[in-house]
Short mmCIF file of C-alpha atoms and ligand atoms in Angstrom, two decimals:
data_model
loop_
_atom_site.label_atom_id
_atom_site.label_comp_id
_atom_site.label_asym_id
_atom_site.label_seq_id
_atom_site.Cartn_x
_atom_site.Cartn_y
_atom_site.Cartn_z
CA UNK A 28 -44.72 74.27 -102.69
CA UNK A 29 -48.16 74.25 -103.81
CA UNK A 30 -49.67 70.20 -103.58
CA UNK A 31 -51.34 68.35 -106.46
CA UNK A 32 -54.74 69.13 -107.55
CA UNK A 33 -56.27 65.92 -107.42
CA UNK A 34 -54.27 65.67 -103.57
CA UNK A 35 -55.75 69.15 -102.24
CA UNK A 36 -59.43 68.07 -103.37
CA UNK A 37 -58.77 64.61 -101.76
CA UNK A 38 -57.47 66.92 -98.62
CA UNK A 39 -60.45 69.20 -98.23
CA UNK A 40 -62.91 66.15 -99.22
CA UNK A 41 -61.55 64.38 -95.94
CA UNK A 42 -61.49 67.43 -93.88
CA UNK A 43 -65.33 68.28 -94.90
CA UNK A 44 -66.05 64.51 -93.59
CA UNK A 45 -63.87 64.76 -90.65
CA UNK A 46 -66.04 67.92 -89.50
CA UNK A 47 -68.99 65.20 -88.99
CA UNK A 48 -66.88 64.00 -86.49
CA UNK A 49 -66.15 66.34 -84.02
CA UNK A 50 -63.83 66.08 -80.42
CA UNK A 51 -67.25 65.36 -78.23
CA UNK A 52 -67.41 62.45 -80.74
CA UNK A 53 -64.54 61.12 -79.92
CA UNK A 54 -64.37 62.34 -76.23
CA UNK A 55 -67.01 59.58 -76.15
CA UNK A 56 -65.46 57.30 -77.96
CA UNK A 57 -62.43 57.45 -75.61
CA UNK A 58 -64.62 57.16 -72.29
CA UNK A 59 -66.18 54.12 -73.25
CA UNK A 60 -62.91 52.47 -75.25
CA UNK A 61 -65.93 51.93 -78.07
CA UNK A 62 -64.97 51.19 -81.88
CA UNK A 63 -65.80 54.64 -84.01
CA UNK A 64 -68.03 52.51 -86.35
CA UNK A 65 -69.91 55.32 -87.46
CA UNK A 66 -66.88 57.58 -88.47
CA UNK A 67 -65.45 54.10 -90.29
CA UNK A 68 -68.95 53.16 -91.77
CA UNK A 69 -68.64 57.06 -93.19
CA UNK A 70 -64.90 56.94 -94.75
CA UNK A 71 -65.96 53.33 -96.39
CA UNK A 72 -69.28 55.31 -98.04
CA UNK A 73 -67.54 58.17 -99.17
CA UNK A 74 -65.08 55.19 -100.69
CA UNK A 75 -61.97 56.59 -99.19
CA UNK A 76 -61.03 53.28 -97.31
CA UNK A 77 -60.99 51.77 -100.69
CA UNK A 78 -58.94 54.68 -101.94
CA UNK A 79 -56.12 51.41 -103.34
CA UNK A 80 -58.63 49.26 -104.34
CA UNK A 81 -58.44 49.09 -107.81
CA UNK A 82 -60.99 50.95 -110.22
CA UNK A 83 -62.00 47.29 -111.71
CA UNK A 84 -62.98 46.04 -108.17
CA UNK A 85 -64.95 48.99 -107.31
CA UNK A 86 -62.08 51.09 -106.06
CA UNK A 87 -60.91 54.78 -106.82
CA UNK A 88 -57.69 53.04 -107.47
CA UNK A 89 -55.53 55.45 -106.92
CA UNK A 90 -51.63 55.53 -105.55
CA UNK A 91 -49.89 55.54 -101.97
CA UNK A 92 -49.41 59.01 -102.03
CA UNK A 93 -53.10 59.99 -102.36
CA UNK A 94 -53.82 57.13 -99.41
CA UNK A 95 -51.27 59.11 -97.18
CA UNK A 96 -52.52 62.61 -97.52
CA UNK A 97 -56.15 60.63 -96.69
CA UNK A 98 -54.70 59.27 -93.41
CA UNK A 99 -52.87 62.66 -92.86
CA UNK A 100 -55.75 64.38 -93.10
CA UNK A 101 -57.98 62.45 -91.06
CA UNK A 102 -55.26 63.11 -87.74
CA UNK A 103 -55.04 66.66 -88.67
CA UNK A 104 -58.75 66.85 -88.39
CA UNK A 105 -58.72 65.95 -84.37
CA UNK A 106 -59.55 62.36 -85.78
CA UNK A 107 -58.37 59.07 -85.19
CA UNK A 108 -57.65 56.86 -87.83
CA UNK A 109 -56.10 53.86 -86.29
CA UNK A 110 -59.59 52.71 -86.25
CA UNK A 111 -58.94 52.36 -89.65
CA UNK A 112 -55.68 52.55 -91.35
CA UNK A 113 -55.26 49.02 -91.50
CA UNK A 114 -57.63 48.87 -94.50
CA UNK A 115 -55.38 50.86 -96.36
CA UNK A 116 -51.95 49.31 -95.28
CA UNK A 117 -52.99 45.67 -95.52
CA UNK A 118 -54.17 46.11 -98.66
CA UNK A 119 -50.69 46.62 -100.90
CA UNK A 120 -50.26 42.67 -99.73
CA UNK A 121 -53.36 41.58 -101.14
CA UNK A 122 -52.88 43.58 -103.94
CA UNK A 123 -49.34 43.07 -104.57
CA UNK A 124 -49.31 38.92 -104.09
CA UNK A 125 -53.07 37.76 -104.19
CA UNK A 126 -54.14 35.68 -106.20
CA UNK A 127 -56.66 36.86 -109.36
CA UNK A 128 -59.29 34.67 -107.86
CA UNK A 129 -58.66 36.01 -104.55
CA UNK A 130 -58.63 40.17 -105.56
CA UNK A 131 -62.43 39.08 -107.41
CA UNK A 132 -63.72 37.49 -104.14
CA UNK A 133 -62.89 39.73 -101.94
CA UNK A 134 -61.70 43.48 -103.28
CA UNK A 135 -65.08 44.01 -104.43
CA UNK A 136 -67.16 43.63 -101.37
CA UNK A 137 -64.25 45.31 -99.12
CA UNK A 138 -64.65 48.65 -101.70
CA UNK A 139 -68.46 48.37 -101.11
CA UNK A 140 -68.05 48.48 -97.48
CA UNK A 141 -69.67 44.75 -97.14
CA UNK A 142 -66.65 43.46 -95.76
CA UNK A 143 -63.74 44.90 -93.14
CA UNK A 144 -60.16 44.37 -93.09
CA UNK A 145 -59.05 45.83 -90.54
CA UNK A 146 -56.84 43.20 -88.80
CA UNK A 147 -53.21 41.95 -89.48
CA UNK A 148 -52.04 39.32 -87.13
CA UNK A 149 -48.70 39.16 -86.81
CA UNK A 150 -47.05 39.85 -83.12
CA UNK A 151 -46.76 37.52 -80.53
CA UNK A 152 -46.24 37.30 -76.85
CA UNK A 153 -43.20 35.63 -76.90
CA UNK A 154 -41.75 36.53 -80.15
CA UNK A 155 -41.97 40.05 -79.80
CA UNK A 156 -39.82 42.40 -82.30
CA UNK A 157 -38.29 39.29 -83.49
CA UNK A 158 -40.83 38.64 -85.92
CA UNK A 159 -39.07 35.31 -87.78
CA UNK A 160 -39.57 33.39 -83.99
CA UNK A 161 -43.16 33.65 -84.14
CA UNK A 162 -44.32 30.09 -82.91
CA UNK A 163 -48.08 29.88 -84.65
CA UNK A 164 -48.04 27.08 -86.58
CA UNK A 165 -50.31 26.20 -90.27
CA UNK A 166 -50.16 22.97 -90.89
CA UNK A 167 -51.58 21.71 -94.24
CA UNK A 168 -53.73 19.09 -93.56
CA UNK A 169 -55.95 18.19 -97.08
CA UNK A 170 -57.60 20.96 -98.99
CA UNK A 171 -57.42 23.08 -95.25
CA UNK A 172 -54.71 24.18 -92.72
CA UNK A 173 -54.72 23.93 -89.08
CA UNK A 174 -53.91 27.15 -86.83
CA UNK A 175 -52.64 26.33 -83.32
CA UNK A 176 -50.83 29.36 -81.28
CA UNK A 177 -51.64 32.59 -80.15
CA UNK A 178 -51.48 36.93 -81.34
CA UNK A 179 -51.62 39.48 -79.01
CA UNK A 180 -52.04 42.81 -79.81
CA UNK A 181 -54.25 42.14 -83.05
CA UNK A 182 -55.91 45.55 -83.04
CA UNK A 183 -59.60 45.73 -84.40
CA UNK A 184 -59.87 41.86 -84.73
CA UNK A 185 -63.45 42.00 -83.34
CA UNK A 186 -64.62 44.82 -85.76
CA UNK A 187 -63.19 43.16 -89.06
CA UNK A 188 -64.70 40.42 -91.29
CA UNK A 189 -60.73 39.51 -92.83
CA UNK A 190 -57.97 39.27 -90.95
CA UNK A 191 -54.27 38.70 -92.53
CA UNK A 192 -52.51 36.26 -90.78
CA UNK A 193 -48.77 35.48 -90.57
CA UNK A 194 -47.90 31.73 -89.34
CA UNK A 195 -45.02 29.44 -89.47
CA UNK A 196 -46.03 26.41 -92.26
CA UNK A 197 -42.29 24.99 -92.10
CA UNK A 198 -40.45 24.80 -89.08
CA UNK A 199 -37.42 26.90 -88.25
CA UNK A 200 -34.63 24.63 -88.39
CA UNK A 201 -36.04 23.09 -91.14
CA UNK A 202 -36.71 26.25 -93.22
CA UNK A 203 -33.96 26.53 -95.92
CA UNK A 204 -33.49 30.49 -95.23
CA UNK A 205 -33.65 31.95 -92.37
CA UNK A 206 -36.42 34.00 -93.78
CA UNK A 207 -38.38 31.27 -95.14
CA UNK A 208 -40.93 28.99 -93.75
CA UNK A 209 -43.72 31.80 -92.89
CA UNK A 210 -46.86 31.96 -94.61
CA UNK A 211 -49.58 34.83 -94.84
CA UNK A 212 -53.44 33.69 -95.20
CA UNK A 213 -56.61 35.67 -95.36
CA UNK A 214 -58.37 34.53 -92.77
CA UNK A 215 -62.51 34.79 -92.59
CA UNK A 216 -63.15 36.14 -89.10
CA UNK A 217 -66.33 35.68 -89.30
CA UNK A 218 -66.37 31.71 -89.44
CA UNK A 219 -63.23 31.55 -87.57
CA UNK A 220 -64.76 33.19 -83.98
CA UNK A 221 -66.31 30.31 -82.21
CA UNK A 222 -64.80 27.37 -84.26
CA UNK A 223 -61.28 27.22 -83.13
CA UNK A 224 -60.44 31.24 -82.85
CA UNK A 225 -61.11 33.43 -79.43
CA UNK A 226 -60.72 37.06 -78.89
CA UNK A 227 -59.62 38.69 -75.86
CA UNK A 228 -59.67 42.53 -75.80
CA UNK A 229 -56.80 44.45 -73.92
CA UNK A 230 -57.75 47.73 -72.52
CA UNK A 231 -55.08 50.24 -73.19
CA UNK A 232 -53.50 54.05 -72.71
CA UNK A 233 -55.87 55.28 -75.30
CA UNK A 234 -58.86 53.77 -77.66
CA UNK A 235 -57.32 51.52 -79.54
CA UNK A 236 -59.44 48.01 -80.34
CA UNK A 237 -56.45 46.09 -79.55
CA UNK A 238 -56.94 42.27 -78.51
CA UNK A 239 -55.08 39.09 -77.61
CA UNK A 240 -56.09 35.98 -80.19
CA UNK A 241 -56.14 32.40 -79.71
CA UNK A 242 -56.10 29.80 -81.98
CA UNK A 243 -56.66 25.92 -81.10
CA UNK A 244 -57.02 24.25 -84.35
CA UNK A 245 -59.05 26.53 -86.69
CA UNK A 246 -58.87 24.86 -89.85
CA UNK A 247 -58.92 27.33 -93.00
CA UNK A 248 -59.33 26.88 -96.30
CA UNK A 249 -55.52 26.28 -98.14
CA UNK A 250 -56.95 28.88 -100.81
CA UNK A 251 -56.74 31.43 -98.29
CA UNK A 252 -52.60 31.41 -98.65
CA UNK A 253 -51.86 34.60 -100.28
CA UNK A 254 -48.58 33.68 -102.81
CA UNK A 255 -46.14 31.18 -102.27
CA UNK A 256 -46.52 29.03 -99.12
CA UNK A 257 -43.35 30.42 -97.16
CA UNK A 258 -42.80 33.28 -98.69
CA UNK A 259 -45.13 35.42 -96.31
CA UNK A 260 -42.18 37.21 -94.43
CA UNK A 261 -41.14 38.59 -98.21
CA UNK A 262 -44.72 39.68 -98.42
CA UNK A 263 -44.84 41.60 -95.14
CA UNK A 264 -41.60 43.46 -95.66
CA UNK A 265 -42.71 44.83 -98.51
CA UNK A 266 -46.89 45.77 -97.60
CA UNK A 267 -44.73 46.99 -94.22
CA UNK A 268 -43.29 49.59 -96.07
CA UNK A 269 -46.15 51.20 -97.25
CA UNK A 270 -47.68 50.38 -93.93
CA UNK A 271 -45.06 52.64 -92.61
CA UNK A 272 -45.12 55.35 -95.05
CA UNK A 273 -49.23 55.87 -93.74
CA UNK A 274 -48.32 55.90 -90.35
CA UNK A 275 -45.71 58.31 -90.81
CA UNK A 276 -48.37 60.43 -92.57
CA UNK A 277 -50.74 59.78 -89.72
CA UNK A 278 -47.95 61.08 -87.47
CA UNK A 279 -48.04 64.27 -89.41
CA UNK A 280 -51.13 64.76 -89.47
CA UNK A 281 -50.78 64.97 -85.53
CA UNK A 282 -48.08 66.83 -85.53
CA UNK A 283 -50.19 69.34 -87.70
CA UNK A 284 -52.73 69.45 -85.84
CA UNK A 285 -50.75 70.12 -82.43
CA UNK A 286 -48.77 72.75 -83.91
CA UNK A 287 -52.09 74.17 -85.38
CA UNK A 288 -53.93 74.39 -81.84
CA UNK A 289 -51.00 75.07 -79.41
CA UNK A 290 -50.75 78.41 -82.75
CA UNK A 291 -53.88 79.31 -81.92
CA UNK A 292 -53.86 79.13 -78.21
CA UNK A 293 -50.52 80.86 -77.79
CA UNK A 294 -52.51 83.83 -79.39
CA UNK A 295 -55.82 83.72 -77.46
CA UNK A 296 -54.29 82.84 -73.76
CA UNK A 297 -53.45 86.01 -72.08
CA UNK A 298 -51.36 85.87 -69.23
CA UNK A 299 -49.08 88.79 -67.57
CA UNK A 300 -51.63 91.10 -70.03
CA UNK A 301 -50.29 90.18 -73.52
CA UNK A 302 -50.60 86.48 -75.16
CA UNK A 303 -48.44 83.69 -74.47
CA UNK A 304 -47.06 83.33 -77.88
CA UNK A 305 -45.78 86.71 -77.08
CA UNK A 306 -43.07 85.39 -75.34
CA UNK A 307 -40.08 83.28 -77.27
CA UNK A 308 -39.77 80.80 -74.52
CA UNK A 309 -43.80 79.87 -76.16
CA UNK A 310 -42.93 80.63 -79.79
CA UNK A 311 -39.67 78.43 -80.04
CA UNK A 312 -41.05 75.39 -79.46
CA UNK A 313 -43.95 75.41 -81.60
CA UNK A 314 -41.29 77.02 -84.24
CA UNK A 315 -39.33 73.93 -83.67
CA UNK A 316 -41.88 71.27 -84.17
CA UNK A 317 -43.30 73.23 -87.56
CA UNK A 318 -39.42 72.36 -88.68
CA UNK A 319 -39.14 69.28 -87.44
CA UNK A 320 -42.90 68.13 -88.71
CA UNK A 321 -41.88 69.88 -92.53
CA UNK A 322 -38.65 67.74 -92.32
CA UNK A 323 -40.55 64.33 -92.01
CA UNK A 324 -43.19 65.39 -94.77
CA UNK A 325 -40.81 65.77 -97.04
CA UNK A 326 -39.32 62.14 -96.11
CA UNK A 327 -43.04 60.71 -96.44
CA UNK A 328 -43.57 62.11 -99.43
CA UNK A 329 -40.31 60.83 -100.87
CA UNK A 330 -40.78 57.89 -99.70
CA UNK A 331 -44.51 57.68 -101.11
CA UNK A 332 -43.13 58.25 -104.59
CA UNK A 333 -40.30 55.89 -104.36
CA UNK A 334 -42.85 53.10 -103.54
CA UNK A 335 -45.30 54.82 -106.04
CA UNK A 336 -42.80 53.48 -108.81
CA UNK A 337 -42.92 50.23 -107.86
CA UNK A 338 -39.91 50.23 -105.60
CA UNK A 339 -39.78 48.66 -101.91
CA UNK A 340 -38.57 51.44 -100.68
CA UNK A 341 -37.01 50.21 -97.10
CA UNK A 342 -34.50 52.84 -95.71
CA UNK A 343 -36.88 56.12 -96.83
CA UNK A 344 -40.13 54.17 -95.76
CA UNK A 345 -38.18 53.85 -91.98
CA UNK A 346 -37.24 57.17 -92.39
CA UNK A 347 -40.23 58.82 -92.37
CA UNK A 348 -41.54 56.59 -89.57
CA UNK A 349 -38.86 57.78 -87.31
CA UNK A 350 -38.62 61.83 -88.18
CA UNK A 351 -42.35 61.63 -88.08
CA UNK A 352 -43.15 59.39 -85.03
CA UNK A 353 -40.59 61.96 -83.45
CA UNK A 354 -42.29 65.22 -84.93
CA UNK A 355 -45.82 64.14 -83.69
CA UNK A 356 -44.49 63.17 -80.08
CA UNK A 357 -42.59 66.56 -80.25
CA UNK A 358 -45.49 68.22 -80.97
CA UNK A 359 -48.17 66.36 -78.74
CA UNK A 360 -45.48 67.61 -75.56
CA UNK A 361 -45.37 70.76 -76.66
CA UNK A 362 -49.02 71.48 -77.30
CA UNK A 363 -49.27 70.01 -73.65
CA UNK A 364 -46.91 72.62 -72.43
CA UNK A 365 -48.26 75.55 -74.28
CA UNK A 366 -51.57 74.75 -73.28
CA UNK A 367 -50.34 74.63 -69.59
CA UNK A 368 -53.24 72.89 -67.03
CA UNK A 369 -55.87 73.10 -69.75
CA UNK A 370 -53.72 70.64 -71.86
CA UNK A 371 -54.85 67.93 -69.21
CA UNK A 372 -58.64 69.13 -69.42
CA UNK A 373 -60.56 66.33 -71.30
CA UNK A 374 -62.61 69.09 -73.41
CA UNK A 375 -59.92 70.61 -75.11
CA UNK A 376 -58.62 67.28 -76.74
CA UNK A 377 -54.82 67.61 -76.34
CA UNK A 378 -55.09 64.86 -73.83
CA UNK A 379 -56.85 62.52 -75.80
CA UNK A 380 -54.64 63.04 -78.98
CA UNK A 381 -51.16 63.06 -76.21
CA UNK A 382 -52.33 59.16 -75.55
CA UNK A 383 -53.15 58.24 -79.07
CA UNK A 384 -49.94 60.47 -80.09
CA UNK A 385 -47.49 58.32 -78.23
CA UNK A 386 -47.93 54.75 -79.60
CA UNK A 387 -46.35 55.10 -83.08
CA UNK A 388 -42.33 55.61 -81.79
CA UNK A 389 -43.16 51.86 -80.42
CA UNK A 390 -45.36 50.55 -82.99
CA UNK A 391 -45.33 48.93 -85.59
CA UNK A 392 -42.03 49.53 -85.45
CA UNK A 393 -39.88 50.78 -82.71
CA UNK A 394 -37.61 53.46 -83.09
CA UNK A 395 -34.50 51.29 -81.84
CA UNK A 396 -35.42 48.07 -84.40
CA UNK A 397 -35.65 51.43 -87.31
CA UNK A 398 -32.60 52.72 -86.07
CA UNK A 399 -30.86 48.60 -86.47
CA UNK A 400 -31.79 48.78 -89.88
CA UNK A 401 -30.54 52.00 -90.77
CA UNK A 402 -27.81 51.18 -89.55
CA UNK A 403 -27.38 47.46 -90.40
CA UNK A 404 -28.65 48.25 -94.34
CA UNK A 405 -27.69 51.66 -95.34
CA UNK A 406 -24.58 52.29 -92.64
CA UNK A 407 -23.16 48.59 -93.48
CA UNK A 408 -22.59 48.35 -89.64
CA UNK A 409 -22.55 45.38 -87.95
CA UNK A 410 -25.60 43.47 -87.49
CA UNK A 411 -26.36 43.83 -83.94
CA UNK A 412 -29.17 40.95 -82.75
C1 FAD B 50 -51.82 49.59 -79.19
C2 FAD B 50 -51.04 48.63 -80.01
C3 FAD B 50 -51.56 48.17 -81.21
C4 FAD B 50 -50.87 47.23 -81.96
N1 FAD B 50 -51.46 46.70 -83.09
C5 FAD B 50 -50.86 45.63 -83.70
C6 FAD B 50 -51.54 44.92 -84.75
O1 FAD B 50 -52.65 45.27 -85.16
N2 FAD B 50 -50.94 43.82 -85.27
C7 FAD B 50 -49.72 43.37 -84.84
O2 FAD B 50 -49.23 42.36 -85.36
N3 FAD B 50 -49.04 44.05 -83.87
C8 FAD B 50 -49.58 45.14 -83.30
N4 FAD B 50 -48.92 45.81 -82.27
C9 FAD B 50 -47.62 45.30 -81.83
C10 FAD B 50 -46.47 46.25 -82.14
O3 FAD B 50 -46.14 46.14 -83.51
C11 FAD B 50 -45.32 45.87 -81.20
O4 FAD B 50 -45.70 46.23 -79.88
C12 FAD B 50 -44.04 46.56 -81.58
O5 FAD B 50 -43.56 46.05 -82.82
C13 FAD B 50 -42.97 46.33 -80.52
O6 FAD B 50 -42.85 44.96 -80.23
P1 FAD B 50 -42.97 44.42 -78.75
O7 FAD B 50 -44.10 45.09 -78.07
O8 FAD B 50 -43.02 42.93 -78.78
O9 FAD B 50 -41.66 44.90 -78.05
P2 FAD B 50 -40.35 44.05 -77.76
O10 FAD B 50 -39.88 43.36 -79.01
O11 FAD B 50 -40.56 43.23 -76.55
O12 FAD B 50 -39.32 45.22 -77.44
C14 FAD B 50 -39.37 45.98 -76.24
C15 FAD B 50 -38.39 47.14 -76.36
O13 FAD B 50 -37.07 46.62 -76.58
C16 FAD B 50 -36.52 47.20 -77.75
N5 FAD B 50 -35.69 46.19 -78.46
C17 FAD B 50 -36.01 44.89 -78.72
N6 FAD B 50 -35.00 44.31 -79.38
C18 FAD B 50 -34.03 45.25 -79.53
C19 FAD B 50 -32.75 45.27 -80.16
N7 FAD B 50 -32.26 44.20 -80.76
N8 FAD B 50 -32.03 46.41 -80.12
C20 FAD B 50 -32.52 47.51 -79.51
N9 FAD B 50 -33.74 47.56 -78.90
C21 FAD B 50 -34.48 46.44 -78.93
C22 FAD B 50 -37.71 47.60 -78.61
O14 FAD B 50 -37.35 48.65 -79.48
C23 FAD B 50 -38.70 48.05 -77.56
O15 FAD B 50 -38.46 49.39 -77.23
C24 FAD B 50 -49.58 46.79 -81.53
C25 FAD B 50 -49.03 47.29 -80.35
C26 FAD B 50 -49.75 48.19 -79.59
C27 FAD B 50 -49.15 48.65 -78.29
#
């Protein structure tokens, strides 16, 4: 089926900026567990991290769908655009529940590229999965409120100016719903670091930015609540599901770009005297991840339109984060396999994108806690924690 106009320009205007950024780039990148600030500095000027933004705040405005094939893109380029993404999935909050004074302050300078948000605080160390025990507490205290408790896993915190926060502002046994009593805020990293906020980084399997946070009372403005004060769980479901959908095009973008050079390599490689992807026991595999990766495209784009029309769009938006989590971790073992010992050789990449490859079946959602709500909200099953 032949794509969109407006989506295949958007596609080859990405891949033309992608080819800036080449494997040694990140190869470097990688060694040194550095931010890509350059390659982000470069999608912000060519206004593709403000792709949402609407056109009135210096945005292109446009929908999810064009923001996915932007993030697909960008992974099936050899890229890596978890140094980025966040931009784009933190920003259906803002835009859905922010306030009008709020979306003038701030969408403005984050389209120019004056201001980052790249950060969304929500898991804990204790709480884990179970997002509704998170323990950081607001407290209102006058025309501020008072953070006390502690993140980990905030990725990018230390390259972003705005951070989105999620804390508890009523206690849980005094919250009327179980799913009440969380707030989200917009908090100003840059004031916040030093005066009440620290920032640990954790070094991980691949270059990711991620850090720990703590928070000993940082006092923040109450006008950076976004909505309803306890309503901020509400508010994360739903910027979660388009949060999901970009992942799951991130994912295919990987698996794309696997398939693509384990393709190409199965033809070059000769061994016995005729090419690799000569034999079946080569082709069948890559065969089987071009289904599997065509499979969770379709779901993402479903799912893209669904939320596209104003829906929340729950069950499809998990969806395509599980088929396509699965595809691109298909894919990334495969390409390993059909690239044999040179699939561990730093040059040719595969390595690099295996490590970055294998995060999204755990986060920011798990496969098992995707799999619950399947089968908890579509299957009517029992709930099960
Ligand atoms: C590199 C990296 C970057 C991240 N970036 C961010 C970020 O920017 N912001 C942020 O807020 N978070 C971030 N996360 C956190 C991520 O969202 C969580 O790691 C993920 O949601 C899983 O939670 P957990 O690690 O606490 O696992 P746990 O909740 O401890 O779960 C551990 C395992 O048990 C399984 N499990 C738990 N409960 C059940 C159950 N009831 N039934 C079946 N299985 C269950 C889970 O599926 C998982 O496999 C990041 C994580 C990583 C590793």
């Amino acid at each position: 089926m032949d794509e969109r106009d407006d989506l295949a320009e958007i596609r080859r205007a990405v891949r033309a900026l992608c080819e800036e950024f080449p494997g040694e780039y990140w190869r470097a990148k990688d060694r040194e567990r550095a931010y890509p600030g350059e390659f982000v500095d470069a999608l912000t000027r060519a206004g593709f991290l403000a792709a949402l933004i609407p056109e009135e705040f210096g945005g292109s405005g446009l929908k999810l769908d064009a923001a996915a094939v932007i993030m697909e893109e960008i992974q099936a380029s050899g890229c890596n655009g978890a140094s980025a993404h966040a931009q784009m999935y933190i920003m259906n909050t803002l835009l859905r529940y922010g306030s009008a004074a709020q979306k003038a302050e701030f969408l403005p300078s984050i389209a120019s590229g004056e201001l980052r948000l790249q950060a969304f605080g929500v898991s804990e160390p204790t709480s884990g999965t179970d997002t509704l025990s998170l323990k950081t507490r607001a407290v209102r205290d006058g025309k501020d409120y008072v953070i006390n408790g502690q993140k980990i896993w905030t990725s990018r915190a230390e390259h972003s100016d705005l951070m989105l926060l999620l804390a508890r502002t009523t206690p849980r046994e005094e919250a009327v719903k179980r799913t009440e009593g969380l707030s989200i805020f917009l908090v100003d990293m840059r004031s916040a670091v030093g005066n009440g906020l620290t920032i640990k980084p954790i070094r991980t399997l691949m270059n990711h930015s991620t850090t720990e946070m703590f928070f000993d009372d940082l006092r923040i403005p109450a006008s950076t609540l976004i909505g309803e004060e306890g309503q901020g769980f509400r508010y994360i479901l739903s910027g979660m599901n388009a949060e999901r959908i970009l992942i799951a095009a991130e994912c295919v973008g990987d698996a794309k770009w696997f398939i693509d050079k384990a393709t190409r390599y199965a033809k070059e490689r000769e061994v016995f005297n005729r090419p690799i992807g000569q034999n079946q026991g080569i082709q069948f595999p890559i065969a089987r991840c071009y289904a599997q990766m065509r499979a969770a495209e379709l779901m993402v784009h479903h799912a893209a339109a669904a939320y596209d029309a104003g829906g929340n769009p729950g069950a499809e938006a998990n969806m395509a984060k599980l088929l396509a989590s699965e595809a691109s971790w298909a894919a990334a073992d495969m390409c390993v396999q059909t690239f044999g010992g040179f699939g561990f050789a730093e040059e040719y990449d595969v390595e690099r994108k295996f490590r970055e490859a294998r995060l999204y079946t755990v986060a920011p959602i798990s496969t098992n806690l995707i799999l619950s709500y399947l089968a908890e909200h579509v299957l009517g099953l029992p709930r099960s924690y």
